[in-house]
Amino acid sequence: MTAVSVRSTLARREARRFHLFVSPWLVGFVLFSAGPILAAVVLSFMEWNLLQSPRWVGLANYVRMVNDPEFWESIENTVQYGLGAVVLGVSFTFLLALLLNQPLRFQGLFRTVMYLPSVVSGLATALLWINILHPDYGLINKLLASVGIQGPGWLASQEWAIPGLVLMSVWGAGNTIVIYLAGLQGIPKTLYEAAEIDGAGWWRRFWSVTVPMMSPVIFFNVVTGFIAALQSYVLILVMTEGGPGNATMVLGLYIYRHAFVYFDMGYAATLSWAMFVLVIVVTAIQFSLAKRWVHYEFK
Amino acid sequence: MLLETAARPARTKPGPPLTSEQAERIRRIRRSGAYVLLIISSAVFLLPFLWMLTTSLKSDADNLAFPPQWFPDSFHFENYVKGWTGSLPFNTFLLNTIVITALSMTGNLISCILPAYAFARLRARAAGIMFTALLATMMIPREITLVPKFIMFSKLGWVDTYLPLIVPEFFGVALYIFLLRQFFTTIPQELIDAARIDGASELRILWSVMLPLARPAIAAICLFSFVGNWNQYLENTLYLRSMEKITLAQGLGMFSGQYVTQYNQMMAVALLSMLPILIVFFLAQKTFIRGVTLTGIAGR
């Protein structure tokens, strides 16, 4: 056998193994996801109120969407909220995870406390944050007042409603912390020792060992953080219902409203595909940027 | 300052220019700094819990006070008993939740490891497009496939059974596959090559090299799967109808519908139903301890 054919036999064997290993997910995808996804595509060309049978309307839903000012407004709100929640969430939780990785006493207790918000039911979280962000009685504004600052109106104000929601999202990011903590365990100690022998200070070790070694995990948190943030609406629904005005009307909430309040399933499906495109674009940008900063052991 | 300790555990020998006394002092300052920061942030993170706790202990009258009180005038522990043993069979709900969560978690674990390994370490021409499809399934809003999915499962006659909640869990979850794949990619190639040279099969490499090193990630997936299934509300409500089949999350939802103003009992039951999650978390976080893994490549 020539070297080339040996290589191609090996490659073929590797590919066969790939398909075998991937099959649990692939079968599930075909059985449980592909059908509903196709149905959702078809639905976006229909008019359907769940009661009468669906009626084909062609591109009407798409034309309506492009000319719908509330839709564009919701895109703007979604992007603002997503950027805020991810940038603040990913960086702040990284620092917290580094702190929680210290070999300190009560480490398990501290970690459990920081995870608590992610366990509390959505309704309780919403009620709590309505109280924390209340312009007059709220905890934050009371604290600000005690140092002589007049706090903003938060959820009652057009400009501060989204920042208020971003604050809440950062506070509930326990899963992100867990993923960082898991990632930090995988950095070989020998890398730090080698860096130290080379005379690297902590800042240098942080940038040249911790960050590159953690980059696949940071990347995961950024990508999934954006996907979750761009789709989120449940807490926003409970807390502001999109108000004041349309200040917190995010795309997820707009879809929810059309699907389960107006029972306009066709238009809701069309809006969902718009959201899908938005998320795909954001994710694609990240994957193309990733080549510059994410370090993989295996390429 | 903190990062320093992250990079170098306290037990490491100090560098040559410092005397051991100076190093000890620096270490002590750093450590107290870390404690101060941890205690401040813990206070912020504890808020919801404290608020739930005080709400759960309020009298029915204090419940409705506005502006809400942060502390009740008197403690009403009977809210816990009243809530749990009231008109809803929470013991049955608990048992159902345990069954669904345990089966789903098992399904998630066994069906996510193999695809994640394939996406991380095996080459195939279709790998790129399949990985894109995997990510794409995470990006489609769940609400929009909800109705078609429901129609599909009801045609199968699966409504009011646990099947629509459990069976799909045995076919991989995109988020967990992606997470595990990211961890598998960080494991040094040298380890895998060494195992291959020793004649280890792909499954053997996965089992004895990859999985032990990815233990923190596996623990994270167990945790997420547990919490996700334990708190699952939307799909449970859609598929489970009979009172003897429904779960804790649904029970809590019914609670708020039944007694609109009785937040105190509701919070009491919510706290009780959170306890198992906290226990699972406490167990899972123990695997997040530095230095257990990757001892094998010291010599590289």
Coordinates of C-alpha atoms in Angstrom, one line a residue:
Chain A
M1 CA 0.0 0.0 0.0
T2 CA 1.2 3.5 -0.7
A3 CA 1.3 6.1 2.0
V4 CA -1.6 8.0 0.4
S5 CA -4.0 5.0 0.4
V6 CA -3.1 4.2 4.0
R7 CA -3.9 7.7 5.0
S8 CA -7.2 7.6 3.2
T9 CA -8.1 4.3 4.8
L10 CA -7.4 5.7 8.2
A11 CA -9.4 8.8 7.3
R12 CA -12.3 6.7 6.2
R13 CA -12.2 4.7 9.4
E14 CA -12.1 7.9 11.4
A15 CA -15.1 9.3 9.5
R16 CA -17.0 6.1 10.0
R17 CA -16.4 6.3 13.8
F18 CA -17.5 10.0 13.7
H19 CA -20.8 9.0 12.2
L20 CA -21.3 6.2 14.6
F21 CA -20.6 8.4 17.6
V22 CA -22.8 11.2 16.4
S23 CA -25.7 8.9 15.6
P24 CA -27.6 9.3 19.0
W25 CA -27.9 13.0 18.4
L26 CA -28.5 12.7 14.6
V27 CA -31.3 10.2 15.0
G28 CA -32.9 12.4 17.7
F29 CA -32.6 15.4 15.4
V30 CA -34.4 13.6 12.6
L31 CA -37.0 12.1 14.8
F32 CA -37.9 15.0 17.2
S33 CA -36.5 18.2 15.7
A34 CA -36.5 18.1 12.0
G35 CA -40.3 17.6 11.7
P36 CA -41.4 20.4 14.0
I37 CA -38.7 22.7 12.4
L38 CA -40.1 22.0 8.9
A39 CA -43.6 22.6 10.2
A40 CA -42.5 25.9 11.6
V41 CA -41.2 26.9 8.2
V42 CA -44.5 26.0 6.5
L43 CA -46.4 27.8 9.2
S44 CA -44.6 31.1 8.4
F45 CA -46.4 31.1 5.0
M46 CA -49.8 30.5 6.6
E47 CA -52.4 32.3 8.5
W48 CA -53.5 30.2 11.5
N49 CA -55.4 31.0 14.7
L50 CA -55.1 27.4 16.1
L51 CA -58.9 27.0 15.8
Q52 CA -59.6 27.1 12.1
S53 CA -57.5 25.2 9.6
P54 CA -54.3 27.0 8.4
R55 CA -54.6 29.1 5.2
W56 CA -51.8 29.6 2.7
V57 CA -50.9 33.3 2.4
G58 CA -47.5 33.2 0.7
L59 CA -45.1 35.9 1.6
A60 CA -47.7 38.1 3.3
N61 CA -46.3 37.5 6.8
Y62 CA -42.8 38.4 5.7
V63 CA -44.0 41.6 3.9
R64 CA -45.9 42.5 7.0
M65 CA -42.9 41.9 9.3
V66 CA -40.5 44.1 7.2
N67 CA -43.1 47.0 7.4
D68 CA -43.8 46.5 11.1
P69 CA -42.2 49.3 13.1
E70 CA -42.8 47.4 16.4
F71 CA -40.8 44.5 15.0
W72 CA -37.8 46.7 14.3
E73 CA -38.1 48.4 17.7
S74 CA -38.1 44.9 19.3
I75 CA -34.9 44.0 17.4
E76 CA -33.2 47.1 18.7
N77 CA -34.3 46.3 22.3
T78 CA -33.2 42.7 21.9
V79 CA -29.7 43.6 20.7
Q80 CA -29.3 46.2 23.5
Y81 CA -30.4 43.7 26.1
G82 CA -28.3 40.9 24.6
L83 CA -25.1 43.0 24.4
G84 CA -25.5 44.3 28.0
A85 CA -26.3 40.9 29.5
V86 CA -23.5 39.0 27.7
V87 CA -20.7 41.6 28.0
L88 CA -21.4 42.3 31.7
G89 CA -22.4 38.7 32.5
V90 CA -19.4 36.9 30.9
S91 CA -16.8 39.2 32.4
F92 CA -18.3 39.6 35.9
T93 CA -18.9 35.9 36.3
F94 CA -15.3 35.1 35.1
L95 CA -14.0 37.3 38.0
L96 CA -16.3 35.6 40.4
A97 CA -15.3 32.2 39.2
L98 CA -11.6 33.0 39.7
L99 CA -12.5 34.1 43.2
L100 CA -14.4 31.0 43.9
N101 CA -11.5 28.9 42.7
Q102 CA -9.3 30.1 45.5
P103 CA -8.3 27.4 48.0
L104 CA -10.2 29.1 50.8
R105 CA -12.2 27.9 53.7
F106 CA -16.0 27.5 53.1
Q107 CA -15.3 27.3 49.4
G108 CA -18.3 25.0 48.8
L109 CA -20.6 27.2 50.9
F110 CA -19.6 30.4 48.9
R111 CA -20.1 28.5 45.6
T112 CA -23.5 27.3 46.7
V113 CA -24.6 30.8 47.7
M114 CA -23.6 32.3 44.3
Y115 CA -25.5 29.6 42.6
L116 CA -28.7 30.2 44.6
P117 CA -30.3 32.8 42.2
S118 CA -30.2 30.2 39.4
V119 CA -32.3 27.8 41.5
V120 CA -34.9 30.2 42.7
S121 CA -38.1 30.0 40.7
G122 CA -38.8 32.5 38.0
L123 CA -41.8 34.0 39.7
A124 CA -39.9 34.6 43.0
T125 CA -37.0 36.2 41.0
A126 CA -39.4 38.5 39.2
L127 CA -41.2 39.6 42.4
L128 CA -37.9 40.1 44.2
W129 CA -36.4 42.3 41.4
I130 CA -39.6 44.4 41.1
N131 CA -39.0 45.2 44.7
I132 CA -35.2 45.8 44.4
L133 CA -35.7 48.1 41.4
H134 CA -38.7 50.0 42.7
P135 CA -37.9 53.7 42.1
D136 CA -39.0 54.8 45.7
Y137 CA -38.9 51.7 47.9
G138 CA -36.3 49.7 46.0
L139 CA -33.2 48.5 47.7
I140 CA -30.8 49.9 45.1
N141 CA -32.3 53.4 45.1
K142 CA -32.4 53.4 48.9
L143 CA -28.7 52.6 48.9
L144 CA -28.0 55.3 46.3
A145 CA -30.0 57.8 48.3
S146 CA -28.0 57.1 51.4
V147 CA -24.9 58.3 49.6
G148 CA -26.8 61.3 48.2
I149 CA -27.5 60.0 44.7
Q150 CA -31.0 60.2 43.2
G151 CA -31.4 56.8 41.6
P152 CA -33.1 56.4 38.2
G153 CA -36.6 55.1 37.7
W154 CA -35.4 51.7 36.5
L155 CA -38.4 49.7 35.2
A156 CA -40.6 52.7 35.3
S157 CA -38.3 54.7 32.9
Q158 CA -37.8 54.3 29.2
E159 CA -34.0 54.6 29.4
W160 CA -33.3 52.6 32.5
A161 CA -35.7 49.7 32.1
I162 CA -33.2 47.6 30.0
P163 CA -30.2 48.3 32.2
G164 CA -32.4 47.2 35.1
L165 CA -33.1 43.9 33.4
V166 CA -29.4 43.5 32.5
L167 CA -28.5 43.8 36.2
M168 CA -31.0 41.1 37.0
S169 CA -29.7 38.8 34.3
V170 CA -26.1 39.1 35.6
W171 CA -27.2 38.2 39.1
G172 CA -28.8 35.0 37.9
A173 CA -25.8 33.8 35.9
G174 CA -24.9 30.9 38.2
N175 CA -24.6 28.4 35.3
T176 CA -21.9 30.6 33.7
I177 CA -20.0 30.5 36.9
V178 CA -20.3 26.7 37.1
I179 CA -18.9 26.3 33.5
Y180 CA -16.0 28.6 34.3
L181 CA -15.2 26.7 37.5
A182 CA -15.3 23.4 35.6
G183 CA -13.0 24.9 33.0
L184 CA -10.5 26.3 35.5
Q185 CA -9.9 22.7 36.8
G186 CA -8.5 21.7 33.5
I187 CA -5.6 24.0 33.3
P188 CA -2.4 22.0 33.9
K189 CA -0.5 23.3 36.9
T190 CA 2.7 22.6 35.1
L191 CA 1.9 25.6 32.7
Y192 CA 1.8 28.0 35.7
E193 CA 5.0 26.5 37.1
A194 CA 6.8 26.9 33.8
A195 CA 5.6 30.5 33.5
E196 CA 6.7 31.2 37.0
I197 CA 10.2 29.8 36.3
D198 CA 10.3 32.1 33.3
G199 CA 9.7 35.0 35.6
A200 CA 6.1 35.8 34.6
G201 CA 4.2 37.9 37.2
W202 CA 0.5 37.2 38.0
W203 CA -0.8 39.6 35.3
R204 CA 1.4 37.9 32.7
R205 CA 0.3 34.4 33.9
F206 CA -3.3 35.5 33.7
W207 CA -3.1 36.7 30.1
S208 CA -0.7 34.1 28.8
V209 CA -1.9 31.0 30.7
T210 CA -5.4 31.4 32.2
V211 CA -7.0 33.3 29.3
P212 CA -5.8 31.2 26.4
M213 CA -6.4 27.9 28.2
M214 CA -9.9 29.1 29.2
S215 CA -10.7 30.5 25.8
P216 CA -12.8 27.6 24.5
V217 CA -14.8 27.8 27.7
I218 CA -15.1 31.6 27.5
F219 CA -16.1 31.2 23.9
F220 CA -18.8 28.7 24.9
N221 CA -20.2 31.1 27.5
V222 CA -20.2 34.0 25.0
V223 CA -22.0 32.0 22.3
T224 CA -24.6 30.4 24.5
G225 CA -25.0 33.6 26.5
F226 CA -26.0 35.5 23.3
I227 CA -28.3 32.7 22.2
A228 CA -30.1 32.7 25.6
A229 CA -30.1 36.5 26.0
L230 CA -31.5 37.1 22.5
Q231 CA -34.3 34.6 23.1
S232 CA -35.2 35.5 26.7
Y233 CA -38.5 37.0 27.5
V234 CA -40.2 35.0 30.4
L235 CA -39.0 37.2 33.2
I236 CA -39.4 40.3 31.1
L237 CA -43.0 39.3 30.5
V238 CA -43.7 38.9 34.2
M239 CA -41.9 42.1 35.2
T240 CA -42.7 44.8 32.6
E241 CA -44.9 43.1 29.9
G242 CA -42.7 45.1 27.4
G243 CA -43.3 48.5 29.0
P244 CA -43.0 51.3 29.7
G245 CA -44.2 52.1 26.2
N246 CA -42.3 49.5 24.2
A247 CA -39.0 50.1 26.0
T248 CA -38.6 46.4 27.0
M249 CA -40.5 44.8 24.1
V250 CA -37.9 42.3 23.1
L251 CA -38.3 40.0 20.1
G252 CA -39.0 36.9 22.3
L253 CA -41.8 38.7 24.0
Y254 CA -43.2 40.0 20.7
I255 CA -43.3 36.4 19.4
Y256 CA -44.9 35.2 22.6
R257 CA -47.6 37.9 22.3
H258 CA -48.5 37.0 18.7
A259 CA -48.5 33.3 19.3
F260 CA -50.3 33.0 22.7
V261 CA -52.1 36.3 23.1
Y262 CA -53.3 37.1 19.6
F263 CA -53.2 33.5 18.5
D264 CA -51.6 34.6 15.2
M265 CA -49.4 31.5 14.8
G266 CA -48.3 32.2 11.2
Y267 CA -46.9 35.7 12.0
A268 CA -45.4 34.3 15.2
A269 CA -43.6 31.7 13.1
T270 CA -42.3 34.3 10.7
L271 CA -41.0 36.4 13.6
S272 CA -39.3 33.3 15.0
W273 CA -37.4 32.9 11.8
A274 CA -36.3 36.5 12.1
M275 CA -35.0 35.7 15.5
F276 CA -33.3 32.6 14.2
V277 CA -31.6 34.7 11.6
L278 CA -30.6 37.3 14.2
V279 CA -29.1 34.6 16.4
I280 CA -27.3 32.9 13.5
V281 CA -25.7 36.2 12.3
V282 CA -24.5 37.0 15.9
T283 CA -23.1 33.4 16.3
A284 CA -21.5 33.4 12.9
I285 CA -19.7 36.7 13.7
Q286 CA -18.4 35.1 16.9
F287 CA -17.2 32.0 15.2
S288 CA -15.3 34.1 12.6
L289 CA -13.7 36.2 15.4
A290 CA -12.9 33.0 17.4
K291 CA -10.1 32.1 15.0
R292 CA -8.2 35.1 16.3
W293 CA -8.5 34.4 20.0
V294 CA -9.8 30.9 20.9
H295 CA -7.0 28.4 21.4
Y296 CA -7.8 24.7 20.8
E297 CA -5.4 21.8 21.6
F298 CA -6.8 20.0 18.6
K299 CA -7.3 21.6 15.2
Chain B
M1 CA -4.1 40.1 43.4
L2 CA -6.8 37.5 43.4
L3 CA -5.7 36.2 40.1
E4 CA -2.3 35.6 41.6
T5 CA -3.7 33.1 44.1
A6 CA -5.8 31.6 41.4
A7 CA -2.6 31.0 39.4
R8 CA -0.6 29.8 42.3
P9 CA -2.3 27.9 45.1
A10 CA -1.3 29.0 48.6
R11 CA 0.9 26.0 49.2
T12 CA 3.3 26.7 46.4
K13 CA 6.8 27.7 47.5
P14 CA 7.5 31.4 47.3
G15 CA 9.8 32.8 44.7
P16 CA 13.4 33.3 45.5
P17 CA 13.6 37.1 46.0
L18 CA 11.1 37.0 48.9
T19 CA 11.8 35.8 52.4
S20 CA 9.3 33.3 53.7
E21 CA 8.1 35.9 56.2
Q22 CA 7.3 38.5 53.5
A23 CA 5.7 35.9 51.3
E24 CA 3.5 34.8 54.2
R25 CA 2.4 38.3 54.9
I26 CA 1.5 39.0 51.2
R27 CA -0.4 35.7 51.1
R28 CA -2.4 36.7 54.2
I29 CA -3.3 40.1 52.8
R30 CA -4.5 38.5 49.5
R31 CA -6.5 35.9 51.3
S32 CA -8.3 38.4 53.5
G33 CA -9.0 40.5 50.4
A34 CA -10.6 37.5 48.7
Y35 CA -12.7 36.8 51.8
V36 CA -14.0 40.4 51.9
L37 CA -15.0 40.3 48.2
L38 CA -16.6 36.9 48.6
I39 CA -18.6 38.0 51.7
I40 CA -19.8 41.1 50.0
S41 CA -20.9 39.3 46.8
S42 CA -22.4 36.5 48.9
A43 CA -24.6 39.0 50.6
V44 CA -25.9 40.2 47.2
F45 CA -26.5 36.7 46.0
L46 CA -28.2 35.6 49.2
L47 CA -30.9 38.3 48.9
P48 CA -33.5 36.3 46.9
F49 CA -33.1 33.4 49.3
L50 CA -33.5 35.6 52.4
W51 CA -36.5 37.3 50.8
M52 CA -38.1 34.0 50.0
L53 CA -37.4 32.8 53.5
T54 CA -38.9 35.9 55.2
T55 CA -41.9 35.8 52.8
S56 CA -42.5 32.2 53.7
L57 CA -42.7 33.0 57.3
K58 CA -45.1 35.9 57.1
S59 CA -48.6 35.9 58.3
D60 CA -51.4 36.0 55.7
A61 CA -52.1 39.6 56.5
D62 CA -48.4 40.8 56.2
N63 CA -48.3 39.2 52.8
L64 CA -50.4 41.9 51.2
A65 CA -48.6 44.9 52.8
F66 CA -47.4 47.5 50.4
P67 CA -44.6 48.6 50.3
P68 CA -43.6 45.0 51.1
Q69 CA -41.9 44.4 54.4
W70 CA -38.5 42.8 54.3
F71 CA -38.9 41.3 57.7
P72 CA -42.1 39.8 59.2
D73 CA -43.4 40.8 62.6
S74 CA -43.8 37.2 63.7
F75 CA -42.6 33.9 62.3
H76 CA -45.2 31.5 60.9
F77 CA -43.5 28.1 60.4
E78 CA -46.9 26.4 60.0
N79 CA -46.9 27.9 56.4
Y80 CA -44.6 25.0 55.4
V81 CA -46.8 22.3 56.7
K82 CA -50.0 24.0 55.4
G83 CA -48.5 24.5 52.0
W84 CA -47.1 21.0 51.6
T85 CA -50.0 19.1 53.0
G86 CA -52.8 21.4 51.9
S87 CA -55.2 20.6 49.1
L88 CA -52.5 19.5 46.7
P89 CA -50.7 16.1 46.9
F90 CA -47.1 17.4 47.0
N91 CA -45.7 14.0 48.1
T92 CA -46.9 12.5 44.8
F93 CA -45.6 15.5 42.8
L94 CA -42.2 15.0 44.5
L95 CA -42.1 11.3 43.5
N96 CA -43.1 12.0 39.9
T97 CA -40.5 14.7 39.7
I98 CA -37.8 12.4 41.0
V99 CA -38.7 9.7 38.4
I100 CA -38.7 12.1 35.4
T101 CA -35.5 13.8 36.5
A102 CA -33.6 10.6 37.1
L103 CA -34.5 9.1 33.8
S104 CA -34.0 12.3 31.8
M105 CA -30.6 12.9 33.4
T106 CA -29.5 9.3 32.7
G107 CA -30.6 9.8 29.1
N108 CA -28.8 13.1 28.7
L109 CA -25.5 11.7 30.1
I110 CA -25.3 8.6 27.9
S111 CA -26.4 10.4 24.8
C112 CA -24.2 13.5 25.0
I113 CA -20.8 12.0 25.6
L114 CA -20.3 10.1 22.3
P115 CA -21.4 13.0 20.0
A116 CA -19.3 15.5 22.0
Y117 CA -16.2 13.4 21.6
A118 CA -16.9 13.0 17.9
F119 CA -17.3 16.7 17.4
A120 CA -14.2 17.5 19.4
R121 CA -11.7 14.9 18.1
L122 CA -12.8 13.0 15.0
R123 CA -12.5 14.2 11.5
A124 CA -15.2 13.6 8.8
R125 CA -16.3 15.6 5.8
A126 CA -19.8 16.1 7.2
A127 CA -18.5 17.2 10.6
G128 CA -18.7 20.9 9.9
I129 CA -22.3 20.9 8.6
M130 CA -23.5 18.7 11.4
F131 CA -21.9 20.9 14.0
T132 CA -23.7 23.9 12.4
A133 CA -27.0 21.9 12.5
L134 CA -26.3 21.1 16.2
L135 CA -25.8 24.8 17.0
A136 CA -28.8 25.8 14.8
T137 CA -31.2 23.6 16.9
M138 CA -30.2 25.7 19.9
M139 CA -31.1 28.9 18.1
I140 CA -34.6 28.1 17.0
P141 CA -37.0 29.6 19.5
R142 CA -38.6 26.8 21.5
E143 CA -42.0 28.3 21.5
I144 CA -42.4 27.9 17.7
T145 CA -41.6 24.1 17.6
L146 CA -43.8 23.6 20.6
V147 CA -47.1 23.3 18.8
P148 CA -45.9 21.0 15.9
K149 CA -44.1 18.9 18.6
F150 CA -47.3 18.6 20.6
I151 CA -49.3 17.6 17.5
M152 CA -46.6 14.9 16.8
F153 CA -46.6 13.5 20.3
S154 CA -50.4 13.5 20.6
K155 CA -50.6 11.5 17.3
L156 CA -48.3 9.0 18.9
G157 CA -50.7 8.8 21.8
W158 CA -48.1 10.1 24.3
V159 CA -50.1 12.8 25.9
D160 CA -50.5 12.4 29.6
T161 CA -47.6 10.0 29.8
Y162 CA -44.0 10.7 30.7
L163 CA -42.7 9.6 27.3
P164 CA -42.6 13.0 25.6
L165 CA -40.6 14.3 28.5
I166 CA -38.2 11.4 28.8
V167 CA -37.7 9.8 25.4
P168 CA -36.2 12.8 23.6
E169 CA -33.7 13.2 26.4
F170 CA -32.1 10.0 25.3
F171 CA -31.1 11.5 21.9
G172 CA -28.7 14.2 23.0
V173 CA -29.1 17.8 24.0
A174 CA -27.4 20.3 21.8
L175 CA -26.3 22.6 24.6
Y176 CA -24.6 19.8 26.6
I177 CA -23.0 18.3 23.5
F178 CA -21.5 21.7 22.7
L179 CA -20.3 22.3 26.3
L180 CA -18.7 18.9 26.5
R181 CA -17.1 19.3 23.1
Q182 CA -15.4 22.5 24.3
F183 CA -13.9 20.7 27.2
F184 CA -12.8 17.8 25.1
T185 CA -10.9 20.2 22.8
T186 CA -8.8 21.5 25.7
I187 CA -7.4 18.1 26.5
P188 CA -3.8 17.9 25.2
Q189 CA -3.4 15.9 22.0
E190 CA -0.2 14.3 23.4
L191 CA -2.3 12.3 25.9
I192 CA -4.5 10.9 23.1
D193 CA -1.6 10.1 20.9
A194 CA 0.2 8.3 23.7
A195 CA -2.9 6.2 24.3
R196 CA -3.2 5.4 20.6
I197 CA 0.4 4.3 20.4
D198 CA -0.3 2.0 23.3
G199 CA -3.0 0.5 21.1
A200 CA -6.1 1.9 23.0
S201 CA -9.3 1.8 21.0
E202 CA -11.4 5.0 20.5
L203 CA -13.8 4.0 23.2
R204 CA -11.0 3.1 25.6
I205 CA -9.4 6.6 25.0
L206 CA -12.8 8.2 25.7
W207 CA -13.3 6.2 28.8
S208 CA -9.9 6.3 30.4
V209 CA -8.4 9.5 29.1
M210 CA -11.1 12.0 28.2
L211 CA -13.8 11.3 30.7
P212 CA -11.6 11.4 33.9
L213 CA -10.2 14.7 32.6
A214 CA -13.6 16.1 31.8
R215 CA -15.1 15.2 35.1
P216 CA -15.8 18.8 36.2
A217 CA -17.7 19.3 32.9
I218 CA -19.6 16.0 33.3
A219 CA -20.6 17.2 36.8
A220 CA -21.8 20.5 35.3
I221 CA -23.9 18.7 32.8
C222 CA -25.4 16.5 35.5
L223 CA -26.2 19.6 37.5
F224 CA -27.8 21.5 34.6
S225 CA -29.8 18.5 33.5
F226 CA -31.0 17.9 37.1
V227 CA -32.0 21.6 37.6
G228 CA -33.6 21.8 34.1
N229 CA -35.7 18.7 34.5
W230 CA -36.6 19.5 38.1
N231 CA -37.9 23.0 37.3
Q232 CA -39.3 22.1 33.9
Y233 CA -42.7 23.8 33.7
L234 CA -43.8 24.6 30.2
E235 CA -43.5 21.2 28.7
N236 CA -44.8 19.4 31.8
T237 CA -47.9 21.5 31.8
L238 CA -48.4 20.8 28.1
Y239 CA -48.1 17.0 28.3
L240 CA -49.1 16.0 31.8
R241 CA -52.8 16.3 32.7
S242 CA -53.8 13.9 35.5
M243 CA -53.3 15.0 39.0
E244 CA -51.4 11.8 39.9
K245 CA -48.9 12.4 37.2
I246 CA -47.9 16.0 37.5
T247 CA -44.6 17.4 38.9
L248 CA -43.5 19.8 41.6
A249 CA -43.0 22.7 39.2
Q250 CA -46.6 22.3 38.0
G251 CA -47.8 21.9 41.6
L252 CA -46.2 25.3 42.4
G253 CA -47.9 26.8 39.4
M254 CA -51.3 25.5 40.4
F255 CA -50.6 26.8 43.8
S256 CA -50.3 30.4 42.6
G257 CA -53.5 29.9 40.6
Q258 CA -55.5 28.5 43.5
Y259 CA -54.5 30.9 46.2
V260 CA -53.6 34.1 44.4
T261 CA -52.5 36.0 47.5
Q262 CA -50.9 33.3 49.5
Y263 CA -47.3 34.0 48.6
N264 CA -46.2 32.9 52.0
Q265 CA -47.2 29.2 51.6
M266 CA -46.1 29.2 48.0
M267 CA -42.6 30.4 48.9
A268 CA -42.5 27.8 51.7
V269 CA -43.2 25.0 49.2
A270 CA -40.9 26.6 46.6
L271 CA -38.1 26.6 49.2
L272 CA -38.8 22.9 50.0
S273 CA -38.7 21.9 46.4
M274 CA -35.4 23.7 46.0
L275 CA -33.6 21.7 48.6
P276 CA -32.7 18.7 46.5
I277 CA -31.2 21.0 43.9
L278 CA -29.0 22.6 46.5
I279 CA -27.8 19.2 47.7
V280 CA -27.0 18.1 44.1
F281 CA -25.1 21.4 43.6
F282 CA -23.1 21.0 46.7
L283 CA -22.1 17.5 45.6
A284 CA -21.3 18.6 42.0
Q285 CA -19.1 21.6 43.0
K286 CA -16.8 19.2 44.9
T287 CA -15.4 18.1 41.6
F288 CA -14.4 21.7 40.9
I289 CA -11.2 21.4 42.9
R290 CA -7.9 22.2 41.3
G291 CA -5.2 19.6 41.0
V292 CA -7.3 16.4 40.8
T293 CA -6.8 16.2 37.0
L294 CA -4.0 16.3 34.5
T295 CA -1.3 14.9 36.6
G296 CA -0.2 12.6 33.8
I297 CA 1.4 15.2 31.6
A298 CA 3.9 16.6 34.2
G299 CA 6.8 15.4 32.2
R300 CA 5.9 16.8 28.8

